[in-house]
Every structure is written in C-alpha cells, then in structure tokens.
XYZ file of N, CA, C and O in Angstrom:
616
model
N 73.153 174.830 -0.245
C 72.335 173.971 -1.071
C 73.175 172.833 -1.651
O 74.335 172.999 -1.955
N 72.524 171.687 -1.838
C 73.187 170.521 -2.421
C 73.102 170.605 -3.933
O 72.049 170.898 -4.490
N 74.219 170.344 -4.565
C 74.238 170.345 -6.028
C 74.400 168.927 -6.536
O 74.763 168.018 -5.793
N 74.180 168.758 -7.794
C 74.284 167.443 -8.414
C 75.684 166.859 -8.247
O 75.862 165.655 -8.204
N 76.694 167.697 -8.114
C 78.062 167.209 -7.970
C 78.261 166.475 -6.647
O 79.198 165.707 -6.491
N 77.393 166.714 -5.661
C 77.531 166.079 -4.352
C 76.785 164.748 -4.257
O 76.839 164.095 -3.228
N 76.101 164.371 -5.274
C 75.300 163.152 -5.246
C 76.041 162.011 -5.914
O 76.778 162.208 -6.865
N 75.837 160.797 -5.396
C 76.360 159.626 -6.081
C 75.223 158.638 -6.270
O 74.280 158.609 -5.492
N 75.328 157.880 -7.298
C 74.288 156.910 -7.619
C 74.741 155.543 -7.130
O 75.850 155.104 -7.432
N 73.893 154.900 -6.344
C 74.180 153.557 -5.866
C 73.249 152.605 -6.588
O 72.033 152.752 -6.558
N 73.838 151.638 -7.257
C 73.044 150.645 -7.962
C 73.070 149.360 -7.152
O 74.128 148.752 -6.993
N 71.929 148.970 -6.580
C 71.918 147.744 -5.778
C 72.110 146.510 -6.657
O 71.742 146.513 -7.832
N 72.720 145.506 -6.066
C 72.877 144.239 -6.775
C 71.542 143.531 -6.875
O 70.598 143.835 -6.143
N 71.446 142.590 -7.763
C 70.170 141.892 -7.952
C 69.851 140.960 -6.788
O 70.746 140.447 -6.122
N 68.589 140.772 -6.501
C 68.124 139.776 -5.546
C 67.533 138.662 -6.389
O 66.468 138.807 -6.974
N 68.267 137.587 -6.509
C 67.816 136.488 -7.346
C 66.757 135.687 -6.618
O 66.848 135.449 -5.435
N 65.806 135.274 -7.304
C 64.729 134.458 -6.774
C 63.998 133.859 -7.952
O 64.598 133.271 -8.830
N 62.702 134.078 -7.974
C 61.923 133.601 -9.104
C 60.823 134.614 -9.394
O 60.307 135.258 -8.484
N 60.496 134.769 -10.647
C 59.423 135.687 -11.034
C 58.186 134.920 -11.481
O 57.269 135.492 -12.047
N 58.195 133.628 -11.217
C 57.044 132.803 -11.571
C 56.510 132.155 -10.303
O 56.965 132.451 -9.208
N 55.569 131.250 -10.429
C 54.958 130.624 -9.255
C 55.665 129.331 -8.851
O 55.109 128.515 -8.148
N 56.906 129.150 -9.294
C 57.643 127.947 -8.920
C 58.698 128.287 -7.861
O 58.856 129.434 -7.476
N 59.421 127.289 -7.406
C 60.451 127.467 -6.401
C 61.718 127.997 -7.052
O 62.086 127.567 -8.140
N 62.409 128.911 -6.350
C 63.677 129.421 -6.859
C 64.715 128.307 -6.875
O 64.620 127.334 -6.120
N 65.724 128.452 -7.718
C 66.777 127.442 -7.797
C 67.632 127.470 -6.535
O 67.630 128.452 -5.787
N 68.360 126.406 -6.310
C 69.189 126.273 -5.112
C 70.139 127.452 -4.973
O 70.752 127.893 -5.939
N 70.230 127.967 -3.753
C 71.140 129.064 -3.457
C 70.525 130.442 -3.542
O 71.150 131.428 -3.179
N 69.286 130.547 -4.017
C 68.643 131.846 -4.183
C 67.469 132.016 -3.222
O 66.859 131.033 -2.784
N 67.164 133.282 -2.911
C 66.002 133.597 -2.088
C 64.776 132.930 -2.701
O 64.580 132.975 -3.914
N 63.987 132.276 -1.866
C 62.797 131.587 -2.357
C 62.992 130.104 -2.579
O 62.043 129.382 -2.887
N 64.219 129.615 -2.398
C 64.470 128.170 -2.502
C 63.650 127.452 -1.429
O 63.579 127.892 -0.286
N 63.020 126.355 -1.789
C 62.172 125.610 -0.851
C 62.533 124.129 -0.883
O 62.700 123.546 -1.952
N 62.648 123.554 0.309
C 62.789 122.102 0.449
C 61.557 121.651 1.228
O 61.398 122.000 2.390
N 60.673 120.907 0.589
C 59.402 120.515 1.208
C 59.274 118.999 1.218
O 59.532 118.347 0.217
N 58.866 118.472 2.366
C 58.693 117.032 2.522
C 57.401 116.752 3.273
O 57.034 117.492 4.175
N 56.723 115.689 2.891
C 55.507 115.273 3.584
C 55.719 113.885 4.173
O 56.632 113.161 3.768
N 54.863 113.531 5.139
C 54.941 112.203 5.722
C 53.559 111.719 6.117
O 52.633 112.501 6.276
N 53.462 110.427 6.249
C 52.252 109.778 6.751
C 52.695 108.545 7.518
O 53.593 107.826 7.078
N 52.093 108.311 8.653
C 52.462 107.168 9.487
C 51.189 106.510 9.989
O 50.227 107.188 10.325
N 51.205 105.205 10.080
C 50.006 104.494 10.477
C 50.025 103.956 11.890
O 49.174 103.169 12.249
N 50.984 104.371 12.705
C 51.020 103.807 14.050
C 51.511 104.822 15.064
O 52.190 105.783 14.738
N 51.143 104.574 16.313
C 51.612 105.398 17.418
C 52.886 104.767 17.953
O 52.919 103.592 18.280
N 53.949 105.551 18.001
C 55.197 105.055 18.570
C 55.640 106.040 19.636
O 55.676 107.241 19.391
N 55.967 105.555 20.797
C 56.379 106.421 21.894
C 57.869 106.726 21.787
O 58.615 106.626 22.746
N 58.302 107.083 20.579
C 59.675 107.499 20.332
C 59.649 108.703 19.403
O 58.691 108.910 18.661
N 60.716 109.493 19.444
C 60.852 110.611 18.523
C 61.360 110.062 17.197
O 62.472 109.571 17.113
N 60.532 110.136 16.169
C 60.834 109.581 14.866
C 61.107 110.706 13.880
O 60.312 111.643 13.761
N 62.223 110.636 13.170
C 62.530 111.627 12.131
C 61.561 111.417 10.976
O 61.493 110.335 10.402
N 60.790 112.463 10.662
C 59.819 112.374 9.571
C 60.232 113.229 8.370
O 59.677 113.077 7.289
N 61.196 114.136 8.557
C 61.708 114.952 7.453
C 63.133 115.381 7.782
O 63.462 115.631 8.937
N 63.961 115.450 6.755
C 65.356 115.871 6.907
C 65.641 116.977 5.900
O 65.402 116.802 4.705
N 66.139 118.107 6.389
C 66.491 119.233 5.523
C 67.991 119.486 5.638
O 68.478 119.813 6.720
N 68.726 119.331 4.545
C 70.152 119.653 4.506
C 70.259 121.057 3.904
O 70.027 121.237 2.707
N 70.571 122.033 4.758
C 70.517 123.437 4.352
C 71.914 124.024 4.180
O 72.793 123.814 5.013
N 72.093 124.774 3.106
C 73.361 125.437 2.828
C 73.377 126.797 3.528
O 72.342 127.283 3.985
N 74.560 127.428 3.647
C 74.642 128.703 4.370
C 73.621 129.727 3.884
O 73.363 129.855 2.688
N 73.054 130.445 4.845
C 72.057 131.472 4.558
C 71.089 131.588 5.713
O 71.319 131.065 6.810
N 69.994 132.278 5.475
C 68.947 132.452 6.479
C 67.720 131.681 6.011
O 67.272 131.849 4.869
N 67.193 130.842 6.881
C 66.108 129.934 6.531
C 64.982 130.025 7.549
O 65.213 130.243 8.738
N 63.770 129.804 7.073
C 62.612 129.579 7.932
C 62.233 128.116 7.741
O 61.965 127.682 6.616
N 62.247 127.362 8.839
C 61.859 125.953 8.787
C 60.547 125.845 9.538
O 60.421 126.356 10.657
N 59.554 125.201 8.948
C 58.259 125.053 9.598
C 57.713 123.660 9.365
O 58.073 122.995 8.395
N 56.861 123.228 10.290
C 56.247 121.909 10.165
C 54.862 121.946 10.801
O 54.632 122.662 11.772
N 53.951 121.178 10.228
C 52.621 121.026 10.815
C 52.213 119.566 10.691
O 52.700 118.842 9.824
N 51.336 119.153 11.576
C 50.958 117.745 11.654
C 49.492 117.620 12.043
O 48.979 118.404 12.832
N 48.832 116.636 11.489
C 47.469 116.296 11.873
C 47.449 114.860 12.361
O 47.918 113.964 11.656
N 46.939 114.648 13.554
C 46.789 113.290 14.091
C 45.346 112.858 13.886
O 44.421 113.567 14.247
N 45.165 111.706 13.295
C 43.837 111.160 13.046
C 43.607 109.987 13.987
O 44.391 109.037 14.002
N 42.542 110.046 14.745
C 42.252 109.017 15.730
C 40.998 108.275 15.283
O 39.925 108.858 15.189
N 41.138 106.996 15.013
C 39.987 106.202 14.597
C 39.159 105.731 15.779
O 37.960 105.713 15.745
N 39.832 105.335 16.828
C 39.168 104.893 18.049
C 40.229 104.810 19.129
O 41.410 104.695 18.831
N 39.830 104.861 20.372
C 40.798 104.782 21.463
C 41.150 106.157 21.983
O 40.493 107.143 21.680
N 42.193 106.230 22.780
C 42.583 107.487 23.414
C 44.024 107.836 23.070
O 44.939 107.107 23.410
N 44.198 108.924 22.381
C 45.535 109.455 22.138
C 45.785 110.508 23.192
O 44.976 111.416 23.356
N 46.861 110.402 23.921
C 47.024 111.376 24.992
C 48.240 112.266 24.899
O 48.364 113.205 25.652
N 49.135 112.028 23.968
C 50.264 112.930 23.854
C 50.835 112.914 22.445
O 50.986 111.866 21.842
N 51.165 114.106 21.942
C 51.695 114.260 20.599
C 52.730 115.375 20.631
O 52.505 116.415 21.242
N 53.889 115.180 19.988
C 54.966 116.170 19.944
C 55.376 116.398 18.488
O 55.375 115.465 17.689
N 55.802 117.621 18.175
C 56.378 117.953 16.875
C 57.533 118.904 17.142
O 57.372 119.880 17.888
N 58.716 118.617 16.597
C 59.870 119.460 16.890
C 60.815 119.548 15.709
O 60.790 118.712 14.804
N 61.658 120.591 15.727
C 62.680 120.808 14.714
C 64.002 121.004 15.440
O 64.111 121.878 16.307
N 65.002 120.187 15.111
C 66.302 120.296 15.756
C 67.410 119.776 14.869
O 67.167 119.274 13.773
N 68.655 119.858 15.369
C 69.808 119.426 14.586
C 70.326 118.052 15.001
O 71.262 117.545 14.386
N 69.750 117.450 16.017
C 70.191 116.132 16.467
C 69.283 115.055 15.875
O 68.060 115.169 15.936
N 69.889 114.013 15.314
C 69.088 112.909 14.795
C 68.784 111.946 15.939
O 69.321 112.066 17.025
N 67.914 111.000 15.679
C 67.635 109.969 16.680
C 66.481 110.293 17.606
O 65.820 111.324 17.491
N 66.261 109.393 18.557
C 65.138 109.449 19.489
C 65.479 110.365 20.662
O 65.812 109.910 21.751
N 65.433 111.703 20.436
C 65.774 112.663 21.481
C 65.196 114.032 21.156
O 64.666 114.248 20.070
N 65.316 114.951 22.110
C 64.862 116.329 21.919
C 66.030 117.310 22.015
O 65.827 118.497 22.226
N 67.239 116.816 21.855
C 68.448 117.632 21.977
C 68.375 118.871 21.091
O 68.019 118.779 19.921
N 68.707 120.027 21.654
C 68.781 121.263 20.888
C 67.445 121.930 20.620
O 67.374 122.866 19.838
N 66.380 121.478 21.258
C 65.071 122.102 21.063
C 64.623 122.759 22.359
O 65.098 122.420 23.446
N 63.709 123.702 22.251
C 63.176 124.407 23.410
C 61.665 124.238 23.404
O 60.998 124.649 22.446
N 61.143 123.631 24.467
C 59.704 123.411 24.543
C 58.969 124.744 24.482
O 59.327 125.700 25.133
N 57.945 124.797 23.646
C 57.179 126.019 23.462
C 57.719 126.910 22.359
O 57.078 127.867 21.964
N 58.917 126.616 21.848
C 59.502 127.390 20.753
C 59.773 126.494 19.552
O 59.154 126.657 18.506
N 60.707 125.570 19.681
C 61.023 124.667 18.578
C 60.556 123.248 18.877
O 60.885 122.316 18.158
N 59.804 123.083 19.951
C 59.278 121.777 20.357
C 57.880 122.009 20.926
O 57.726 122.601 21.991
N 56.855 121.580 20.197
C 55.472 121.785 20.613
C 54.846 120.465 21.051
O 55.097 119.421 20.462
N 54.021 120.536 22.095
C 53.377 119.354 22.663
C 51.888 119.636 22.818
O 51.486 120.739 23.197
N 51.082 118.631 22.560
C 49.667 118.717 22.874
C 49.229 117.406 23.512
O 49.766 116.354 23.213
N 48.296 117.495 24.405
C 47.736 116.312 25.058
C 46.220 116.403 25.008
O 45.653 117.468 25.254
N 45.566 115.299 24.694
C 44.107 115.281 24.653
C 43.623 113.845 24.681
O 44.395 112.918 24.508
N 42.343 113.682 24.892
C 41.720 112.358 24.924
C 40.645 112.315 23.854
O 39.817 113.208 23.753
N 40.679 111.268 23.045
C 39.661 111.082 22.010
C 38.939 109.775 22.289
O 39.550 108.727 22.401
N 37.642 109.848 22.421
C 36.864 108.631 22.685
C 36.031 108.208 21.487
O 35.436 107.148 21.506
N 35.978 109.051 20.478
C 35.247 108.716 19.255
C 36.146 109.045 18.062
O 37.196 109.653 18.214
N 35.713 108.665 16.883
C 36.487 108.982 15.686
C 36.656 110.491 15.582
O 35.688 111.239 15.638
N 37.884 110.927 15.450
C 38.189 112.358 15.423
C 39.293 112.645 14.429
O 40.017 111.746 14.023
N 39.445 113.889 14.102
C 40.533 114.346 13.256
C 41.053 115.634 13.881
O 40.339 116.617 13.925
N 42.281 115.630 14.367
C 42.831 116.784 15.071
C 43.911 117.466 14.242
O 44.860 116.822 13.831
N 43.789 118.738 13.983
C 44.873 119.526 13.421
C 45.759 119.943 14.576
O 45.589 121.011 15.123
N 46.671 119.090 14.966
C 47.236 119.188 16.297
C 48.398 120.148 16.496
O 48.419 120.845 17.489
N 49.373 120.201 15.610
C 50.585 120.935 15.952
C 51.173 121.719 14.791
O 51.092 121.308 13.641
N 51.826 122.836 15.128
C 52.606 123.642 14.186
C 53.837 124.150 14.933
O 53.738 124.579 16.083
N 54.995 124.105 14.283
C 56.220 124.624 14.872
C 57.047 125.265 13.767
O 56.998 124.832 12.612
N 57.778 126.340 14.098
C 58.655 126.971 13.116
C 59.963 127.369 13.795
O 60.032 127.518 15.014
N 60.967 127.532 12.961
C 62.290 127.886 13.481
C 63.010 128.731 12.444
O 63.121 128.351 11.286
N 63.521 129.893 12.865
C 64.286 130.804 12.027
C 65.756 130.537 12.321
O 66.162 130.563 13.487
N 66.551 130.242 11.291
C 67.964 129.953 11.508
C 68.832 130.727 10.536
O 68.467 130.928 9.375
N 69.968 131.183 11.015
C 70.987 131.819 10.194
C 72.234 130.955 10.343
O 72.792 130.856 11.437
N 72.654 130.316 9.258
C 73.750 129.357 9.352
C 74.892 129.747 8.404
O 74.661 130.292 7.331
N 76.125 129.470 8.836
C 77.300 129.811 8.038
C 77.934 128.580 7.392
O 78.884 128.722 6.621
N 77.419 127.397 7.722
C 77.920 126.157 7.133
C 76.727 125.245 6.856
O 75.666 125.388 7.484
N 76.885 124.327 5.933
C 75.806 123.384 5.634
C 75.424 122.640 6.915
O 76.284 122.111 7.615
N 74.128 122.639 7.240
C 73.624 122.071 8.487
C 72.378 121.251 8.192
O 71.545 121.651 7.385
N 72.242 120.119 8.867
C 71.069 119.270 8.708
C 70.102 119.522 9.853
O 70.491 119.500 11.018
N 68.841 119.772 9.505
C 67.770 119.941 10.486
C 66.783 118.798 10.321
O 66.440 118.421 9.204
N 66.330 118.273 11.448
C 65.406 117.142 11.463
C 64.065 117.579 12.043
O 64.010 118.226 13.083
N 62.996 117.211 11.357
C 61.657 117.351 11.915
C 61.311 115.989 12.499
O 61.433 114.971 11.821
N 60.889 115.996 13.779
C 60.567 114.736 14.455
C 59.145 114.781 14.979
O 58.623 115.835 15.330
N 58.556 113.595 15.037
C 57.195 113.461 15.550
C 57.159 112.356 16.595
O 57.855 111.348 16.468
N 56.351 112.567 17.611
C 56.177 111.591 18.700
C 54.680 111.495 18.975
O 54.006 112.514 19.093
N 54.158 110.283 19.046
C 52.749 110.092 19.383
C 52.656 108.893 20.315
O 53.188 107.827 20.020
N 52.014 109.084 21.451
C 51.857 108.002 22.419
C 50.381 107.865 22.738
O 49.678 108.856 22.917
N 49.901 106.638 22.799
C 48.490 106.387 23.042
C 48.333 105.287 24.077
O 49.118 104.346 24.134
N 47.303 105.430 24.862
C 47.000 104.384 25.841
C 45.766 103.588 25.446
O 45.291 102.783 26.208
N 45.251 103.836 24.258
C 44.018 103.169 23.840
C 44.270 102.119 22.778
O 45.341 102.019 22.206
N 43.269 101.330 22.544
C 43.349 100.335 21.477
C 42.540 100.816 20.302
O 41.351 100.988 20.391
N 43.153 101.061 19.224
C 42.429 101.550 18.063
C 43.397 101.990 17.002
O 44.602 101.887 17.156
N 42.873 102.474 15.904
C 43.723 102.885 14.798
C 44.165 104.322 14.937
O 43.444 105.162 15.444
N 45.359 104.605 14.497
C 45.909 105.959 14.522
C 46.592 106.203 13.186
O 47.066 105.273 12.556
N 46.694 107.429 12.832
C 47.561 107.808 11.726
C 47.900 109.273 11.899
O 47.224 109.998 12.626
N 48.952 109.690 11.264
C 49.286 111.111 11.278
C 49.895 111.473 9.943
O 50.542 110.659 9.296
N 49.622 112.671 9.523
C 50.165 113.201 8.283
C 50.731 114.569 8.585
O 50.249 115.263 9.464
N 51.756 114.939 7.833
C 52.323 116.257 8.063
C 53.152 116.742 6.901
O 53.364 116.037 5.916
N 53.623 117.969 7.062
C 54.479 118.596 6.067
C 55.549 119.394 6.792
O 55.287 119.986 7.837
N 56.744 119.368 6.255
C 57.841 120.170 6.781
C 58.492 120.858 5.599
O 58.720 120.234 4.560
N 58.760 122.150 5.754
C 59.409 122.864 4.650
C 60.440 123.829 5.202
O 60.288 124.372 6.287
N 61.505 123.995 4.422
C 62.543 124.987 4.710
C 62.536 125.966 3.548
O 62.584 125.571 2.383
N 62.467 127.257 3.877
C 62.383 128.305 2.867
C 63.561 129.263 3.063
O 63.720 129.828 4.151
N 64.363 129.426 2.023
C 65.495 130.379 2.114
C 64.920 131.782 2.042
O 64.256 132.153 1.066
N 65.219 132.597 3.070
C 64.717 133.963 3.063
C 65.830 134.984 2.864
O 65.555 136.164 2.673
N 67.069 134.512 2.914
C 68.197 135.388 2.601
C 69.412 134.563 2.292
O 69.614 133.500 2.777
C-alpha cells in the first residue's frame, strides 16, 4: 500500500493571461495582434495588408477577407500568410497557408471569399505578412475588407 510518505506535492506555475474580456499583455497567453484593412481597387499583385511582428512562442495567425463587387467580373482572389515581404508567395503552401478562389460576378455581389490560418512555433522574433491579391477582367468598382490576427497560445 502507498503511504503519505511516498507522495509529493507538485505545484504548477501560473499561466498568465487575462481574467477579463480584454487582450492579455505582451508575452502572455492570450496576447492578440489584430489588424484590419480595406482597399478600393483590384491589383494583380500580392499586397501586404497586415504585418505581425511576433516574439518567441506558439501563435495562431488567421486572416479572412470579403471581396465586394459592384459591377464587372472578378475572376481571381488570393489570401496568404508568410514570412516574405513583397509581391510573392515565398514560403506559403497552396491550400494550407495560401488560399485561392475564382468566380465570375455579373451583378452587384458581396462575397465572403477567403479564410486562411497558420500555426507557428518560433524561437526568435519573426515577422509574418498577410497578403491579398485580386485580379479582375471587368470594368467596374471593387473593394475588399479583411482582418488578420495573431493570437499567442503558448
């Protein structure tokens, strides 16, 4: 039989975060970096719409975008998360950290088009870029709005 002399008490360290409905302070579980964007034109280039400078830890980075088509034909839209800045897709994987949709709009429409997320564990401060690409072959108004957030999970 086990006696009390064979037992030891382990006291776990605290998990700092927040006990309210706000964001935890920098460096703690629950820290959030959130950015929104809005653009009024279609550009056939990968444009950085959000930049997250993340300190060591485990992060979930996510982004979503809505393309609004006033008239004309929008035929391709991309949303991606990567570590390379500029007009490129370096370091992304299509279907995982790089999402694409293609469609044709002939009337006024509002499309909830894309969502992408990326789980990262980093040992040094690293910058992640959310990029958006929209190409259209029609004549008409376009706009897109989105949000990108990085959430410290460990």
